[in-house]
Short mmCIF file of C-alpha atoms and ligand atoms in Angstrom, two decimals:
data_model
loop_
_atom_site.label_atom_id
_atom_site.label_comp_id
_atom_site.label_asym_id
_atom_site.label_seq_id
_atom_site.Cartn_x
_atom_site.Cartn_y
_atom_site.Cartn_z
CA MET A 1 -24.54 -42.34 17.01
CA ARG A 2 -21.89 -39.95 15.45
CA HIS A 3 -19.03 -40.41 14.71
CA VAL A 4 -16.54 -38.07 16.20
CA ALA A 5 -13.08 -36.97 16.53
CA LEU A 6 -11.31 -35.28 19.36
CA THR A 7 -7.68 -34.15 19.71
CA VAL A 8 -7.22 -34.78 23.34
CA ASN A 9 -3.82 -33.51 25.14
CA GLY A 10 -2.33 -34.25 21.59
CA SER A 11 -3.71 -37.12 21.12
CA ARG A 12 -6.50 -37.79 18.23
CA HIS A 13 -9.25 -40.14 19.26
CA GLU A 14 -12.24 -40.98 17.27
CA LEU A 15 -15.66 -42.07 19.02
CA GLU A 16 -19.09 -42.62 18.43
CA LEU A 17 -20.96 -40.54 20.60
CA GLU A 18 -24.70 -40.45 21.36
CA PRO A 19 -25.60 -36.38 21.03
CA ARG A 20 -26.38 -35.83 24.46
CA GLU A 21 -23.33 -37.28 25.80
CA LEU A 22 -22.10 -34.09 27.26
CA LEU A 23 -18.10 -33.41 27.28
CA VAL A 24 -17.44 -33.74 30.50
CA TYR A 25 -18.58 -37.52 30.63
CA VAL A 26 -17.03 -38.06 27.33
CA LEU A 27 -13.82 -37.38 29.22
CA ARG A 28 -14.47 -38.83 32.22
CA GLU A 29 -15.99 -42.35 30.86
CA ARG A 30 -14.59 -42.70 27.22
CA LEU A 31 -11.76 -41.33 27.78
CA GLY A 32 -10.95 -42.19 31.50
CA LEU A 33 -9.87 -39.10 32.03
CA THR A 34 -11.04 -38.28 35.42
CA GLY A 35 -9.00 -34.95 36.61
CA THR A 36 -11.52 -33.14 34.85
CA THR A 37 -14.36 -33.17 37.85
CA ILE A 38 -18.30 -32.69 37.94
CA GLY A 39 -19.51 -30.11 41.00
CA CYS A 40 -22.81 -28.51 40.36
CA ASP A 41 -23.52 -30.17 37.25
CA THR A 42 -25.80 -27.04 35.76
CA SER A 43 -22.86 -24.62 34.56
CA SER A 44 -22.22 -22.36 37.56
CA CYS A 45 -18.93 -24.04 39.85
CA GLY A 46 -16.78 -24.26 36.78
CA ALA A 47 -14.90 -27.88 38.55
CA CYS A 48 -15.32 -28.89 34.81
CA THR A 49 -13.53 -26.33 32.75
CA VAL A 50 -11.85 -27.32 30.33
CA LEU A 51 -9.79 -25.63 27.79
CA VAL A 52 -11.24 -25.96 24.29
CA GLY A 53 -9.14 -24.23 21.23
CA GLY A 54 -6.87 -23.08 24.14
CA GLU A 55 -10.34 -20.77 25.80
CA SER A 56 -11.42 -21.99 29.50
CA VAL A 57 -15.21 -24.03 28.83
CA LYS A 58 -17.39 -25.99 31.09
CA SER A 59 -17.31 -28.93 29.94
CA CYS A 60 -21.11 -30.31 31.26
CA THR A 61 -22.42 -27.42 29.32
CA MET A 62 -21.02 -28.49 25.79
CA LEU A 63 -22.09 -31.77 24.02
CA GLY A 64 -19.12 -34.33 22.74
CA VAL A 65 -20.28 -33.72 19.33
CA GLN A 66 -19.89 -29.77 19.99
CA ALA A 67 -16.53 -30.69 20.32
CA ASP A 68 -16.07 -33.12 16.82
CA GLY A 69 -12.48 -31.77 14.91
CA LEU A 70 -11.52 -29.38 18.29
CA GLU A 71 -8.25 -29.67 20.02
CA ILE A 72 -9.27 -30.34 23.95
CA THR A 73 -7.08 -29.61 27.49
CA THR A 74 -7.55 -31.25 30.30
CA ILE A 75 -5.49 -31.04 33.90
CA GLU A 76 -4.01 -34.26 33.03
CA GLY A 77 -2.58 -32.40 29.38
CA LEU A 78 -0.98 -29.63 31.73
CA ALA A 79 2.42 -30.73 32.69
CA SER A 80 5.33 -31.66 30.16
CA ASN A 81 8.14 -33.90 30.21
CA GLY A 82 7.31 -34.41 33.83
CA GLN A 83 7.49 -30.68 34.63
CA LEU A 84 4.47 -29.16 36.14
CA HIS A 85 2.89 -26.04 33.82
CA ALA A 86 3.86 -22.64 35.60
CA VAL A 87 0.13 -22.40 36.71
CA GLN A 88 0.66 -25.63 38.61
CA GLN A 89 3.91 -25.12 40.13
CA ALA A 90 2.06 -21.94 41.34
CA PHE A 91 -0.43 -23.58 42.56
CA HIS A 92 2.00 -25.66 45.09
CA GLU A 93 3.97 -22.97 46.10
CA HIS A 94 1.45 -20.86 47.25
CA HIS A 95 -0.97 -23.88 49.13
CA ALA A 96 -3.84 -22.80 46.42
CA LEU A 97 -5.72 -26.20 47.10
CA GLN A 98 -7.55 -27.70 49.84
CA CYS A 99 -9.55 -30.81 49.27
CA GLY A 100 -8.50 -29.88 45.20
CA TYR A 101 -11.78 -30.72 44.17
CA CYS A 102 -11.92 -27.27 41.78
CA THR A 103 -8.20 -27.20 41.12
CA PRO A 104 -8.52 -28.68 37.69
CA GLY A 105 -11.12 -26.15 36.53
CA MET A 106 -9.43 -23.02 38.85
CA VAL A 107 -6.08 -24.10 37.20
CA LEU A 108 -7.52 -24.18 33.36
CA ALA A 109 -9.47 -21.15 33.97
CA ALA A 110 -6.51 -19.50 35.44
CA VAL A 111 -4.26 -20.82 32.34
CA SER A 112 -6.86 -19.54 29.64
CA LEU A 113 -6.92 -16.19 31.71
CA ILE A 114 -3.59 -15.96 31.99
CA GLU A 115 -2.83 -16.68 28.22
CA GLU A 116 -5.81 -14.11 27.00
CA GLY A 117 -3.65 -11.60 28.60
CA LYS A 118 -6.28 -10.59 31.16
CA ALA A 119 -4.70 -11.41 34.86
CA THR A 120 -3.12 -7.81 34.84
CA SER A 121 -4.16 -7.19 38.19
CA GLU A 122 -4.97 -8.84 41.37
CA SER A 123 -9.05 -7.47 41.23
CA ALA A 124 -8.91 -8.85 37.34
CA ILE A 125 -7.83 -11.99 38.17
CA ARG A 126 -10.32 -12.36 40.87
CA GLU A 127 -13.05 -11.21 38.29
CA GLY A 128 -11.38 -13.41 36.14
CA LEU A 129 -12.22 -16.52 38.25
CA GLU A 130 -15.71 -15.67 38.85
CA GLY A 131 -16.87 -18.99 37.11
CA ASN A 132 -14.85 -20.77 39.41
CA LEU A 133 -16.47 -21.65 43.14
CA CYS A 134 -13.85 -23.39 45.71
CA ARG A 135 -16.10 -24.66 47.97
CA CYS A 136 -12.82 -24.53 51.02
CA THR A 137 -13.81 -20.81 50.15
CA GLY A 138 -9.18 -20.76 49.71
CA TYR A 139 -9.49 -17.64 47.25
CA HIS A 140 -7.03 -15.47 48.53
CA ASN A 141 -4.02 -17.97 47.88
CA ILE A 142 -5.81 -19.16 44.49
CA VAL A 143 -5.17 -15.61 43.96
CA ARG A 144 -1.82 -15.31 45.30
CA ALA A 145 -1.29 -18.53 43.09
CA VAL A 146 -2.66 -17.11 39.84
CA SER A 147 -1.05 -13.55 40.23
CA ALA A 148 2.54 -15.31 40.70
CA ALA A 149 2.04 -17.45 37.30
CA ALA A 150 0.93 -14.32 35.32
CA ALA A 151 4.01 -12.54 36.64
CA GLY A 152 6.35 -15.42 35.74
CA VAL A 153 5.03 -15.83 32.43
CA SER A 154 4.64 -12.55 30.80
CA MET B 1 -27.69 -35.03 34.27
CA ILE B 2 -27.68 -35.73 30.92
CA PRO B 3 -30.35 -34.65 28.22
CA ALA B 4 -32.96 -36.72 27.08
CA THR B 5 -32.56 -38.06 24.22
CA PHE B 6 -32.19 -36.00 20.85
CA ASP B 7 -31.30 -36.24 17.08
CA TYR B 8 -28.69 -33.92 15.96
CA GLU B 9 -27.37 -32.24 12.79
CA VAL B 10 -24.74 -29.92 11.91
CA ALA B 11 -25.86 -27.25 9.85
CA GLU B 12 -23.13 -26.21 6.60
CA SER B 13 -24.95 -23.09 5.80
CA THR B 14 -27.57 -20.56 6.88
CA GLU B 15 -30.42 -22.13 4.19
CA HIS B 16 -29.35 -25.70 5.40
CA ALA B 17 -30.06 -24.68 8.72
CA LEU B 18 -33.65 -23.45 7.71
CA GLU B 19 -34.27 -26.35 5.59
CA LEU B 20 -32.88 -28.43 8.79
CA LEU B 21 -35.17 -26.31 11.03
CA GLY B 22 -38.77 -27.07 8.99
CA GLY B 23 -37.93 -30.57 8.59
CA ARG B 24 -39.37 -31.39 12.31
CA GLU B 25 -41.78 -29.22 14.25
CA ASP B 26 -40.01 -29.61 17.83
CA ALA B 27 -36.76 -29.07 15.98
CA LYS B 28 -34.50 -26.37 17.95
CA LEU B 29 -31.57 -24.72 17.00
CA LEU B 30 -28.47 -25.61 18.82
CA ALA B 31 -26.33 -22.35 18.94
CA GLY B 32 -23.76 -21.59 22.03
CA GLY B 33 -25.94 -24.03 24.34
CA HIS B 34 -25.10 -22.11 27.48
CA SER B 35 -29.17 -21.51 27.94
CA LEU B 36 -30.55 -24.54 26.12
CA LEU B 37 -28.11 -27.42 27.33
CA PRO B 38 -29.43 -26.52 30.77
CA ALA B 39 -33.11 -26.07 29.61
CA MET B 40 -32.30 -29.60 28.58
CA LYS B 41 -30.28 -31.20 31.20
CA LEU B 42 -33.59 -30.39 33.48
CA ARG B 43 -35.53 -31.70 30.79
CA LEU B 44 -37.41 -27.61 30.72
CA ALA B 45 -36.76 -28.09 27.11
CA ARG B 46 -37.14 -31.54 24.89
CA PRO B 47 -36.33 -30.56 21.12
CA SER B 48 -36.38 -34.42 19.25
CA LEU B 49 -33.99 -32.08 16.57
CA LEU B 50 -31.01 -30.23 17.68
CA VAL B 51 -29.53 -28.07 14.36
CA ASP B 52 -26.33 -27.11 15.19
CA ILE B 53 -25.46 -23.20 13.62
CA GLY B 54 -22.49 -23.08 16.28
CA ARG B 55 -19.86 -23.82 13.48
CA LEU B 56 -21.58 -21.33 10.79
CA ARG B 57 -18.23 -18.77 11.12
CA ASP B 58 -20.08 -16.39 8.40
CA LEU B 59 -22.43 -15.80 11.04
CA SER B 60 -19.53 -14.60 13.60
CA TYR B 61 -18.95 -10.94 12.53
CA VAL B 62 -19.08 -7.04 13.80
CA ARG B 63 -19.06 -4.86 10.59
CA ASP B 64 -18.73 -1.38 10.09
CA ALA B 65 -22.57 -0.94 7.68
CA GLY B 66 -22.77 2.68 7.46
CA ASP B 67 -24.79 4.66 9.07
CA HIS B 68 -25.31 1.50 11.52
CA ILE B 69 -22.69 -1.33 12.85
CA ALA B 70 -23.70 -5.31 11.49
CA ILE B 71 -23.28 -8.29 14.44
CA GLY B 72 -23.73 -11.65 13.17
CA ALA B 73 -25.96 -13.40 15.15
CA LEU B 74 -23.35 -16.20 15.63
CA THR B 75 -20.97 -13.77 17.56
CA ARG B 76 -19.40 -14.71 20.90
CA HIS B 77 -20.05 -12.59 23.77
CA LYS B 78 -16.23 -12.67 24.27
CA ASP B 79 -16.08 -11.42 20.46
CA VAL B 80 -18.04 -8.78 21.05
CA VAL B 81 -16.21 -7.36 24.28
CA GLU B 82 -13.28 -7.35 22.31
CA ALA B 83 -14.89 -5.48 19.07
CA PRO B 84 -12.91 -2.53 18.40
CA LEU B 85 -16.05 -1.28 15.96
CA LEU B 86 -18.17 -1.67 18.93
CA GLN B 87 -16.13 0.00 21.52
CA GLU B 88 -15.78 3.00 19.57
CA HIS B 89 -19.09 3.31 18.32
CA CYS B 90 -21.77 1.79 20.37
CA PRO B 91 -19.95 0.69 23.70
CA LEU B 92 -23.15 0.22 25.84
CA VAL B 93 -22.80 -3.38 23.81
CA PRO B 94 -19.45 -4.47 24.73
CA SER B 95 -20.12 -2.95 28.21
CA ALA B 96 -23.06 -5.20 28.80
CA ALA B 97 -21.55 -8.07 27.12
CA GLY B 98 -18.68 -8.24 29.27
CA GLN B 99 -21.00 -8.19 32.24
CA VAL B 100 -22.22 -11.64 30.89
CA GLY B 101 -21.93 -14.44 33.16
CA ASP B 102 -18.20 -15.64 33.72
CA PRO B 103 -15.38 -15.71 31.08
CA GLN B 104 -16.47 -19.80 30.14
CA VAL B 105 -19.90 -18.77 29.44
CA ARG B 106 -18.72 -15.80 27.42
CA HIS B 107 -16.08 -18.30 25.49
CA ARG B 108 -19.39 -19.90 24.35
CA GLY B 109 -22.70 -17.86 24.54
CA THR B 110 -23.91 -15.73 21.71
CA ILE B 111 -25.26 -12.70 20.62
CA GLY B 112 -27.93 -14.19 18.46
CA GLY B 113 -28.76 -16.99 21.52
CA SER B 114 -28.86 -14.71 24.11
CA LEU B 115 -31.26 -12.41 22.18
CA ALA B 116 -33.53 -15.26 20.87
CA HIS B 117 -33.84 -16.74 24.05
CA GLY B 118 -35.87 -14.15 25.22
CA ASP B 119 -35.21 -14.16 29.28
CA PRO B 120 -36.00 -11.03 30.18
CA ALA B 121 -33.26 -11.46 33.35
CA SER B 122 -30.95 -11.45 30.59
CA ASP B 123 -28.83 -8.22 29.56
CA LEU B 124 -28.43 -7.47 25.96
CA PRO B 125 -32.40 -7.52 25.13
CA THR B 126 -32.57 -4.77 27.27
CA VAL B 127 -29.51 -3.20 25.70
CA MET B 128 -31.21 -3.66 21.87
CA LEU B 129 -34.87 -2.20 23.54
CA THR B 130 -32.66 1.14 24.39
CA LEU B 131 -30.38 1.63 21.15
CA ASP B 132 -33.70 1.22 19.31
CA ALA B 133 -31.75 -1.96 17.56
CA GLU B 134 -32.72 -4.02 14.44
CA MET B 135 -32.78 -7.46 14.54
CA VAL B 136 -32.66 -9.15 10.78
CA ILE B 137 -34.82 -12.91 10.67
CA ARG B 138 -34.56 -15.02 7.69
CA GLY B 139 -36.75 -17.72 7.59
CA PRO B 140 -38.45 -20.07 4.57
CA SER B 141 -40.11 -17.27 2.61
CA GLY B 142 -37.28 -15.27 2.90
CA GLU B 143 -35.60 -11.87 5.50
CA ARG B 144 -37.48 -9.20 7.86
CA ILE B 145 -36.27 -7.05 9.94
CA VAL B 146 -38.14 -6.35 13.43
CA PRO B 147 -37.38 -3.43 15.31
CA ALA B 148 -36.55 -4.29 19.13
CA ALA B 149 -39.26 -2.96 20.55
CA GLN B 150 -41.61 -5.63 18.35
CA PHE B 151 -38.89 -8.51 18.98
CA PHE B 152 -39.82 -9.31 22.91
CA SER B 153 -43.59 -10.11 23.40
CA GLY B 154 -43.37 -12.16 26.93
CA VAL B 155 -41.22 -14.72 29.20
CA PHE B 156 -38.72 -16.88 26.78
CA GLN B 157 -40.96 -15.40 23.81
CA THR B 158 -39.76 -12.95 20.70
CA ALA B 159 -41.50 -12.49 17.41
CA LEU B 160 -39.07 -15.01 15.94
CA GLU B 161 -41.40 -18.30 14.12
CA PRO B 162 -40.25 -21.83 14.97
CA THR B 163 -38.91 -22.09 11.61
CA GLU B 164 -36.99 -18.70 11.65
CA LEU B 165 -33.62 -18.08 12.66
CA LEU B 166 -31.96 -14.61 13.61
CA VAL B 167 -29.15 -13.69 11.74
CA GLU B 168 -28.01 -9.97 12.14
CA ILE B 169 -28.23 -7.62 14.88
CA ARG B 170 -27.74 -3.96 13.77
CA VAL B 171 -27.00 -1.30 16.00
CA PRO B 172 -26.63 2.45 15.50
CA LYS B 173 -23.23 4.60 15.30
CA LEU B 174 -23.62 6.94 18.28
CA PRO B 175 -22.38 10.37 18.16
CA SER B 176 -19.32 10.91 20.19
CA THR B 177 -21.57 13.44 22.27
CA THR B 178 -23.75 10.42 23.70
CA GLY B 179 -22.68 9.14 26.74
CA CYS B 180 -23.80 5.61 28.43
CA SER B 181 -23.55 3.30 30.96
CA TYR B 182 -24.89 -0.14 31.97
CA MET B 183 -25.42 -0.80 36.10
CA LYS B 184 -26.64 -4.32 36.84
CA MET B 185 -26.73 -5.90 40.11
CA SER B 186 -26.89 -9.47 40.92
CA ARG B 187 -26.47 -11.53 43.86
CA ARG B 188 -23.71 -13.67 43.28
CA ALA B 189 -20.97 -12.84 40.68
CA GLN B 190 -21.51 -14.59 37.77
CA ASP B 191 -25.11 -14.27 38.33
CA TRP B 192 -28.37 -13.13 36.16
CA ALA B 193 -28.90 -9.48 37.03
CA THR B 194 -31.39 -8.75 40.01
CA VAL B 195 -31.95 -5.26 38.31
CA ALA B 196 -29.32 -3.78 35.70
CA VAL B 197 -30.16 -0.52 33.88
CA ALA B 198 -29.07 0.43 30.55
CA THR B 199 -29.14 4.40 29.33
CA LEU B 200 -27.85 6.57 26.38
CA VAL B 201 -27.48 10.00 27.50
CA GLU B 202 -27.26 12.88 24.78
CA ARG B 203 -24.72 15.67 26.53
CA ARG B 204 -25.06 19.14 25.75
CA ASN B 205 -22.38 21.38 27.14
CA GLY B 206 -22.66 20.91 30.84
CA SER B 207 -26.16 19.77 30.71
CA ILE B 208 -28.18 17.14 29.36
CA GLY B 209 -30.69 16.39 26.31
CA ARG B 210 -32.43 13.50 25.44
CA ALA B 211 -31.73 9.38 27.44
CA ALA B 212 -32.68 6.32 26.49
CA ILE B 213 -33.41 4.01 29.61
CA GLY B 214 -33.90 0.39 29.70
CA LEU B 215 -34.35 -2.21 32.53
CA THR B 216 -33.49 -5.66 33.08
CA ASN B 217 -35.60 -7.87 35.02
CA MET B 218 -38.51 -5.15 35.80
CA GLY B 219 -41.20 -7.30 34.20
CA ALA B 220 -41.33 -9.78 31.67
CA THR B 221 -39.52 -8.42 28.33
CA PRO B 222 -36.96 -5.54 28.75
CA LEU B 223 -37.98 -2.31 29.30
CA ARG B 224 -37.92 1.36 28.23
CA ALA B 225 -38.55 4.01 31.44
CA THR B 226 -40.32 6.65 29.56
CA GLN B 227 -41.92 8.24 32.11
CA ALA B 228 -38.34 8.92 33.25
CA GLU B 229 -37.27 9.90 29.72
CA GLU B 230 -39.98 12.10 28.76
CA ALA B 231 -38.75 13.89 32.11
CA ILE B 232 -35.71 13.71 30.83
CA ALA B 233 -36.87 15.56 27.72
CA GLY B 234 -38.95 18.17 28.98
CA GLY B 235 -35.93 18.89 30.74
CA ALA B 236 -35.57 17.83 34.74
CA ALA B 237 -32.99 16.82 36.27
CA ILE B 238 -31.61 13.43 37.06
CA VAL B 239 -32.39 12.76 40.46
CA ASP B 240 -35.61 14.85 39.54
CA ALA B 241 -36.38 11.71 37.01
CA ALA B 242 -34.91 9.16 38.54
CA PRO B 243 -37.53 8.17 40.83
CA LEU B 244 -39.65 7.66 38.27
CA ILE B 245 -37.63 5.20 36.45
CA ALA B 246 -39.38 2.09 38.12
CA SER B 247 -42.69 3.59 37.41
CA GLY B 248 -45.44 1.05 34.63
CA SER B 249 -43.21 -1.74 34.88
CA GLU B 250 -44.25 -4.70 36.98
CA PRO B 251 -40.80 -6.37 38.57
CA SER B 252 -41.67 -10.47 39.92
CA SER B 253 -40.38 -10.91 43.54
CA ASP B 254 -38.32 -14.24 43.97
CA THR B 255 -35.86 -15.78 46.06
CA ALA B 256 -33.15 -13.10 44.86
CA ALA B 257 -35.24 -9.90 45.50
CA SER B 258 -38.80 -8.65 46.75
CA ALA B 259 -40.68 -6.46 43.75
CA GLU B 260 -40.64 -3.68 45.95
CA PHE B 261 -37.19 -4.17 46.51
CA ARG B 262 -36.28 -4.42 42.51
CA ARG B 263 -38.10 -0.67 42.18
CA HIS B 264 -35.59 0.76 44.78
CA LEU B 265 -32.94 -1.05 42.91
CA ALA B 266 -33.99 -0.19 39.81
CA THR B 267 -34.43 3.90 41.05
CA VAL B 268 -31.01 3.72 42.30
CA LEU B 269 -28.86 2.26 39.28
CA GLY B 270 -30.80 4.24 36.86
CA ARG B 271 -29.92 7.37 38.74
CA ARG B 272 -26.04 6.32 38.73
CA ALA B 273 -26.09 4.96 35.33
CA LEU B 274 -27.71 8.43 33.83
CA GLU B 275 -24.94 9.99 36.20
CA GLU B 276 -22.52 7.70 34.42
CA ALA B 277 -23.97 8.33 31.23
CA ALA B 278 -24.03 11.84 31.75
CA GLY B 279 -20.25 12.13 32.12
CA ARG B 280 -20.57 12.95 36.06
C1 FAD C 1 -23.72 -20.03 34.64
C2 FAD C 1 -24.06 -18.98 33.24
C3 FAD C 1 -24.56 -17.58 33.51
C4 FAD C 1 -24.98 -17.01 32.56
N1 FAD C 1 -25.06 -15.71 33.04
C5 FAD C 1 -26.09 -15.16 32.14
C6 FAD C 1 -25.70 -13.09 32.56
O1 FAD C 1 -25.68 -12.97 33.29
N2 FAD C 1 -26.86 -12.36 31.86
C7 FAD C 1 -27.00 -12.96 30.40
O2 FAD C 1 -27.56 -12.31 29.61
N3 FAD C 1 -26.72 -14.23 29.93
C8 FAD C 1 -26.23 -15.24 31.33
N4 FAD C 1 -26.37 -16.70 30.81
C9 FAD C 1 -26.78 -16.53 29.12
C10 FAD C 1 -26.14 -16.90 28.37
O3 FAD C 1 -25.91 -15.05 27.77
C11 FAD C 1 -25.72 -17.60 27.04
O4 FAD C 1 -25.13 -17.64 26.10
C12 FAD C 1 -27.29 -17.01 26.29
O5 FAD C 1 -28.36 -16.96 27.06
C13 FAD C 1 -27.63 -17.89 25.06
O6 FAD C 1 -26.65 -17.95 24.08
P1 FAD C 1 -26.32 -19.37 23.18
O7 FAD C 1 -25.77 -19.03 22.35
O8 FAD C 1 -25.43 -20.17 24.68
O9 FAD C 1 -28.02 -19.71 23.17
P2 FAD C 1 -28.03 -21.11 22.83
O10 FAD C 1 -28.05 -22.21 24.26
O11 FAD C 1 -27.63 -22.28 22.12
O12 FAD C 1 -29.72 -21.42 22.43
C14 FAD C 1 -30.78 -20.16 23.38
C15 FAD C 1 -32.10 -20.61 22.63
O13 FAD C 1 -32.29 -19.10 21.36
C16 FAD C 1 -32.39 -20.11 20.15
N5 FAD C 1 -31.25 -19.52 19.36
C17 FAD C 1 -29.65 -19.43 19.09
N6 FAD C 1 -29.66 -18.77 18.34
C18 FAD C 1 -30.11 -18.65 17.65
C19 FAD C 1 -30.23 -17.85 16.33
N7 FAD C 1 -29.30 -17.05 15.78
N8 FAD C 1 -32.06 -17.39 15.73
C20 FAD C 1 -32.98 -17.73 16.43
N9 FAD C 1 -32.93 -18.94 17.70
C21 FAD C 1 -31.89 -19.08 18.03
C22 FAD C 1 -31.90 -21.66 20.72
O14 FAD C 1 -32.97 -22.34 19.86
C23 FAD C 1 -32.81 -21.67 22.09
O15 FAD C 1 -34.08 -21.63 22.13
C24 FAD C 1 -25.62 -17.03 31.65
C25 FAD C 1 -25.48 -19.04 30.78
C26 FAD C 1 -24.83 -19.58 31.92
C27 FAD C 1 -24.95 -20.49 31.45
S1 FES C 2 -20.19 -29.24 37.10
FE1 FES C 2 -20.19 -28.02 35.28
S2 FES C 2 -20.07 -26.11 36.13
FE2 FES C 2 -20.35 -27.43 37.96
S1 FES C 3 -10.12 -26.92 47.41
FE1 FES C 3 -11.65 -27.77 47.89
S2 FES C 3 -13.32 -27.12 46.76
FE2 FES C 3 -11.29 -26.02 46.04
#
């Protein structure tokens, strides 16, 4: 077991982790933050995407111990004071979700892309979301939502 | 899926990493974890100790070293893509690094991990072979420098000993008259290359001089298309040299493509990559 300190959505957590515990399981099972979903569990689908130090990362492909001392944001931490984040609001307005399973990962990947200044065109957004799959295949509305949010933010 | 149990140590310095690595026979280095962790989840790798070098910030850099650009092994793909020195002096590297996986993969994966892993479907090994780059390796008995042509020895095999650390990659500063291109074809957006081709072309007012051509996923290691290179050096036009690009390669057949289709792809992508590098 290893002592690890994580800051998740602004709250500090001190945990004893087995090195093999993946970050996604730490978030879901240790901290009860089940908004982060597991799709493929093989680094391919992006459902488990969270922000580590503000950047999108697949949490099924990172160990909890690797996140020691780092800041993590999950979908539960995006809204503030009861106000949806601009990307969440845009997903709502543009009907960018169907079953919703890919949505937390899509939203966080989009937040990272916009923050990095890379959501500059429709094709840049499509390429920038290449690590996230939507089994309901609602990509058009997802891209519309991210374009709208990027225009609002910048 | 959860990996089998293992011990975990964080390396505080390169020396510390070497010490930890030498202390246990089946210890493995953990950089970005984007090749190793998937393999461990599938039990394709079962090291008993992971030595985490991911926090060695002093091995994450892109520096002007006079006649070459030095890249620290722990530099993430994302930082390679954005490095102004590489964009200016060796744009083939950021161009290929930007085609690795997806943004999430590029936020974690490192150039050193990519090269040390020795996957013939990976992009950066081919780029290093095409550039005649050099690998700086540190081990228990000191430092040695291995040219890319001697570094990749087989599928998932490199010149690295289990007790050694890749610390730096040295890539040449290309003259402004040298054009480059990396063209990759994959079945799905974020995927590894079915085939990819890296090219460097010396431009000589309207015609072309020498060319270097590297192939991804056309054999057990990245390869140089020597016959096509020789044809171009001998004055052949791109269209005449391109059909030779797959000569001497031994691509495999799998669910993504047959060997024959891979050979075809290499000649088509190769011609386009030569034309792009030649500025046409
Ligand atoms: C979904 C997905 C898509 C991908 N797509 C592509 C792609 O299109 N093209 C591509 O090229 N790659 C692709 N990759 C692989 C990616 O580039 C990895 O980042 C890279 O192969 C390994 O780098 P890493 O830092 O994650 O290494 P790790 O996984 O940490 O390590 C890989 C291996 O190298 C060893 N190692 C690491 N660093 C060193 C070092 N400094 N010295 C000695 N040994 C070392 C480790 O012990 C291990 O054996 C993809 C990965 C994923 C998960
Ligand atoms: S669950 Fe992590 S990428 Fe699919
Ligand atoms: S909304 Fe169902 S998977 Fe994307």
